[in-house]
């Protein structure tokens, strides 16, 4: 499923019914904000959460360690959030393997740079039923104006459009 970044925060969609998230594009700040929003939603429902952060090259070099992170239990937490940075199409096979098993107590958030439409990783997340794909592009003037208006409204500041 494809969602715009602003739809995630406004959406009544229950994010916890999805375990796989792909955040791609060049807007690092927006990706970070969306990740924090997802993590906070997960933590609200499940207070004991273990957070693991990995890079794609670490996973490729040591697949066994990656699968152990996902499938091994934890003494201190009932759920895991695994963040994968700098992902490309090279990691797709491993993500598909995990998706087939679909461990319900594991949430995977994948960060990637710009992904072309023909990217296999992007296509997988856009078409899979239990995953969310969020494009995070640079803000344009209209987006920045909307953000500013929301912040002004939140702080009860009245400013004219001029």
CSV table of C-alpha atoms in Angstrom, one decimal:
chain,number,residue,atom,x,y,z
A,1,UNK,CA,0.0,0.0,0.0
A,2,UNK,CA,1.3,3.5,-0.9
A,3,UNK,CA,0.7,6.3,1.6
A,4,UNK,CA,1.8,9.9,1.4
A,5,UNK,CA,3.7,11.0,4.5
A,6,UNK,CA,0.9,13.4,5.6
A,7,UNK,CA,-1.7,10.6,5.3
A,8,UNK,CA,0.1,8.5,7.9
A,9,UNK,CA,-0.3,11.2,10.6
A,10,UNK,CA,-3.8,12.2,9.6
A,11,UNK,CA,-5.0,8.7,8.9
A,12,UNK,CA,-7.4,6.7,11.0
A,13,UNK,CA,-5.6,3.7,9.6
A,14,UNK,CA,-4.4,1.3,12.3
A,15,UNK,CA,-0.6,1.2,11.6
A,16,UNK,CA,-0.2,-1.8,13.9
A,17,UNK,CA,-1.9,-4.1,11.4
A,18,UNK,CA,1.1,-3.6,9.2
A,19,UNK,CA,4.6,-4.9,10.1
A,20,UNK,CA,6.6,-3.8,7.0
A,21,UNK,CA,7.3,-0.1,6.2
A,22,UNK,CA,9.5,1.3,3.4
A,23,UNK,CA,10.4,5.0,3.6
A,24,UNK,CA,12.3,6.2,0.5
A,25,UNK,CA,13.3,9.4,-1.1
A,26,UNK,CA,15.7,12.3,-0.4
A,27,UNK,CA,13.9,14.0,2.5
A,28,UNK,CA,15.8,12.6,5.5
A,29,UNK,CA,13.9,14.8,8.0
A,30,UNK,CA,10.5,13.6,6.8
A,31,UNK,CA,11.7,10.0,6.9
A,32,UNK,CA,12.9,10.5,10.5
A,33,UNK,CA,9.5,12.1,11.5
A,34,UNK,CA,7.5,9.2,9.9
A,35,UNK,CA,9.7,6.6,11.6
A,36,UNK,CA,9.2,8.3,15.0
A,37,UNK,CA,5.5,8.4,14.4
A,38,UNK,CA,5.4,4.7,13.6
A,39,UNK,CA,7.6,3.9,16.6
A,40,UNK,CA,5.4,5.9,18.9
A,41,UNK,CA,2.3,4.2,17.7
A,42,UNK,CA,3.9,0.8,18.3
A,43,UNK,CA,5.2,1.8,21.7
A,44,UNK,CA,1.7,3.1,22.8
A,45,UNK,CA,0.2,-0.3,22.3
A,46,UNK,CA,3.2,-2.4,23.3
A,47,UNK,CA,5.2,-0.8,26.1
A,48,UNK,CA,8.1,-3.3,26.0
A,49,UNK,CA,9.8,-2.8,22.6
A,50,UNK,CA,13.3,-3.7,21.6
A,51,UNK,CA,14.8,-1.5,18.9
A,52,UNK,CA,17.5,-2.8,16.6
A,53,UNK,CA,19.2,-0.7,13.9
A,54,UNK,CA,21.1,-2.3,11.0
A,55,UNK,CA,22.6,-1.3,7.7
A,56,UNK,CA,22.0,-3.3,4.5
A,57,UNK,CA,25.7,-4.3,4.1
A,58,UNK,CA,25.7,-5.7,7.7
A,59,UNK,CA,22.7,-7.9,6.8
A,60,UNK,CA,24.2,-9.1,3.5
A,61,UNK,CA,27.5,-9.9,5.2
A,62,UNK,CA,25.9,-11.8,8.1
A,63,UNK,CA,22.5,-13.1,7.2
A,64,UNK,CA,22.4,-15.6,10.0
A,65,UNK,CA,22.7,-12.8,12.6
A,66,UNK,CA,19.9,-10.8,10.9
A,67,UNK,CA,17.5,-13.8,11.0
A,68,UNK,CA,18.5,-14.3,14.7
A,69,UNK,CA,17.5,-10.7,15.4
A,70,UNK,CA,14.1,-11.4,13.9
A,71,UNK,CA,13.2,-14.9,15.1
A,72,UNK,CA,14.8,-15.1,18.5
A,73,UNK,CA,12.8,-14.1,21.5
A,74,UNK,CA,13.8,-11.4,24.0
A,75,UNK,CA,13.8,-11.6,27.7
A,76,UNK,CA,12.8,-8.0,28.2
A,77,UNK,CA,10.5,-7.1,25.4
A,78,UNK,CA,7.5,-8.7,23.6
A,79,UNK,CA,8.0,-6.8,20.3
A,80,UNK,CA,10.9,-5.7,18.2
A,81,UNK,CA,11.4,-2.8,15.8
A,82,UNK,CA,14.1,-3.4,13.3
A,83,UNK,CA,15.3,-0.4,11.3
A,84,UNK,CA,17.3,-1.1,8.1
A,85,UNK,CA,19.3,1.8,6.7
A,86,UNK,CA,20.6,2.4,3.1
A,87,UNK,CA,18.5,-0.4,1.6
A,88,UNK,CA,18.5,-1.3,-2.0
A,89,UNK,CA,17.1,-4.1,-4.2
A,90,UNK,CA,19.9,-6.3,-2.9
A,91,UNK,CA,18.0,-6.9,0.3
A,92,UNK,CA,14.7,-7.9,-1.3
A,93,UNK,CA,15.1,-11.7,-1.1
A,94,UNK,CA,15.7,-11.5,2.7
A,95,UNK,CA,12.7,-9.2,3.2
A,96,UNK,CA,10.5,-11.6,1.1
A,97,UNK,CA,11.6,-14.5,3.3
A,98,UNK,CA,10.6,-12.7,6.4
A,99,UNK,CA,7.4,-11.5,4.9
A,100,UNK,CA,6.4,-15.1,4.1
A,101,UNK,CA,6.9,-16.1,7.7
A,102,UNK,CA,5.3,-12.8,8.9
A,103,UNK,CA,6.4,-12.7,12.6
A,104,UNK,CA,3.6,-10.6,14.2
A,105,UNK,CA,5.8,-9.3,17.0
A,106,UNK,CA,8.4,-7.8,14.6
A,107,UNK,CA,8.1,-4.5,12.9
A,108,UNK,CA,10.6,-3.7,10.1
A,109,UNK,CA,11.2,-0.1,9.0
A,110,UNK,CA,13.4,0.2,5.9
A,111,UNK,CA,15.1,3.5,4.9
A,112,UNK,CA,16.2,3.9,1.3
A,113,UNK,CA,17.3,6.7,-0.9
A,114,UNK,CA,15.6,7.5,-4.2
A,115,UNK,CA,14.0,4.4,-5.7
A,116,UNK,CA,13.1,4.3,-9.4
A,117,UNK,CA,9.6,3.1,-10.4
A,118,UNK,CA,11.2,-0.1,-11.7
A,119,UNK,CA,12.9,-0.9,-8.3
A,120,UNK,CA,12.0,-4.4,-7.1
A,121,UNK,CA,12.1,-3.3,-3.5
A,122,UNK,CA,9.6,-0.4,-4.1
A,123,UNK,CA,7.4,-2.6,-6.3
A,124,UNK,CA,7.2,-5.3,-3.5
A,125,UNK,CA,6.2,-2.8,-0.9
A,126,UNK,CA,3.7,-1.0,-3.1
A,127,UNK,CA,1.9,-4.3,-4.0
A,128,UNK,CA,2.1,-6.3,-0.8
A,129,UNK,CA,-1.0,-6.3,1.3
A,130,UNK,CA,0.7,-6.1,4.8
A,131,UNK,CA,3.2,-3.4,4.0
A,132,UNK,CA,3.2,0.3,3.7
A,133,UNK,CA,5.4,2.3,1.2
A,134,UNK,CA,5.9,6.0,2.0
A,135,UNK,CA,7.7,8.2,-0.6
A,136,UNK,CA,9.5,11.1,1.1
A,137,UNK,CA,10.4,13.8,-1.4
A,138,UNK,CA,11.7,17.3,-0.7
A,139,UNK,CA,9.2,19.8,0.3
A,140,UNK,CA,7.8,22.3,-2.2
A,141,UNK,CA,6.5,25.8,-1.4
A,142,UNK,CA,3.0,24.6,-0.9
A,143,UNK,CA,4.1,21.9,1.6
A,144,UNK,CA,6.1,24.4,3.5
A,145,UNK,CA,3.2,26.9,3.6
A,146,UNK,CA,0.9,24.2,5.0
A,147,UNK,CA,3.4,23.2,7.6
A,148,UNK,CA,3.9,26.8,8.7
A,149,UNK,CA,0.1,27.4,8.9
A,150,UNK,CA,-0.4,24.3,11.0
A,151,UNK,CA,2.3,25.4,13.4
A,152,UNK,CA,0.9,28.9,13.6
A,153,UNK,CA,-2.6,27.5,14.3
A,154,UNK,CA,-1.2,25.1,16.9
A,155,UNK,CA,0.4,28.0,18.8
A,156,UNK,CA,-2.6,30.3,18.4
A,157,UNK,CA,-0.7,32.8,16.3
A,158,UNK,CA,-2.7,34.8,13.8
A,159,UNK,CA,-0.8,35.8,10.7
A,160,UNK,CA,-2.1,37.2,7.4
A,161,UNK,CA,-1.3,35.6,4.1
A,162,UNK,CA,0.5,38.7,3.1
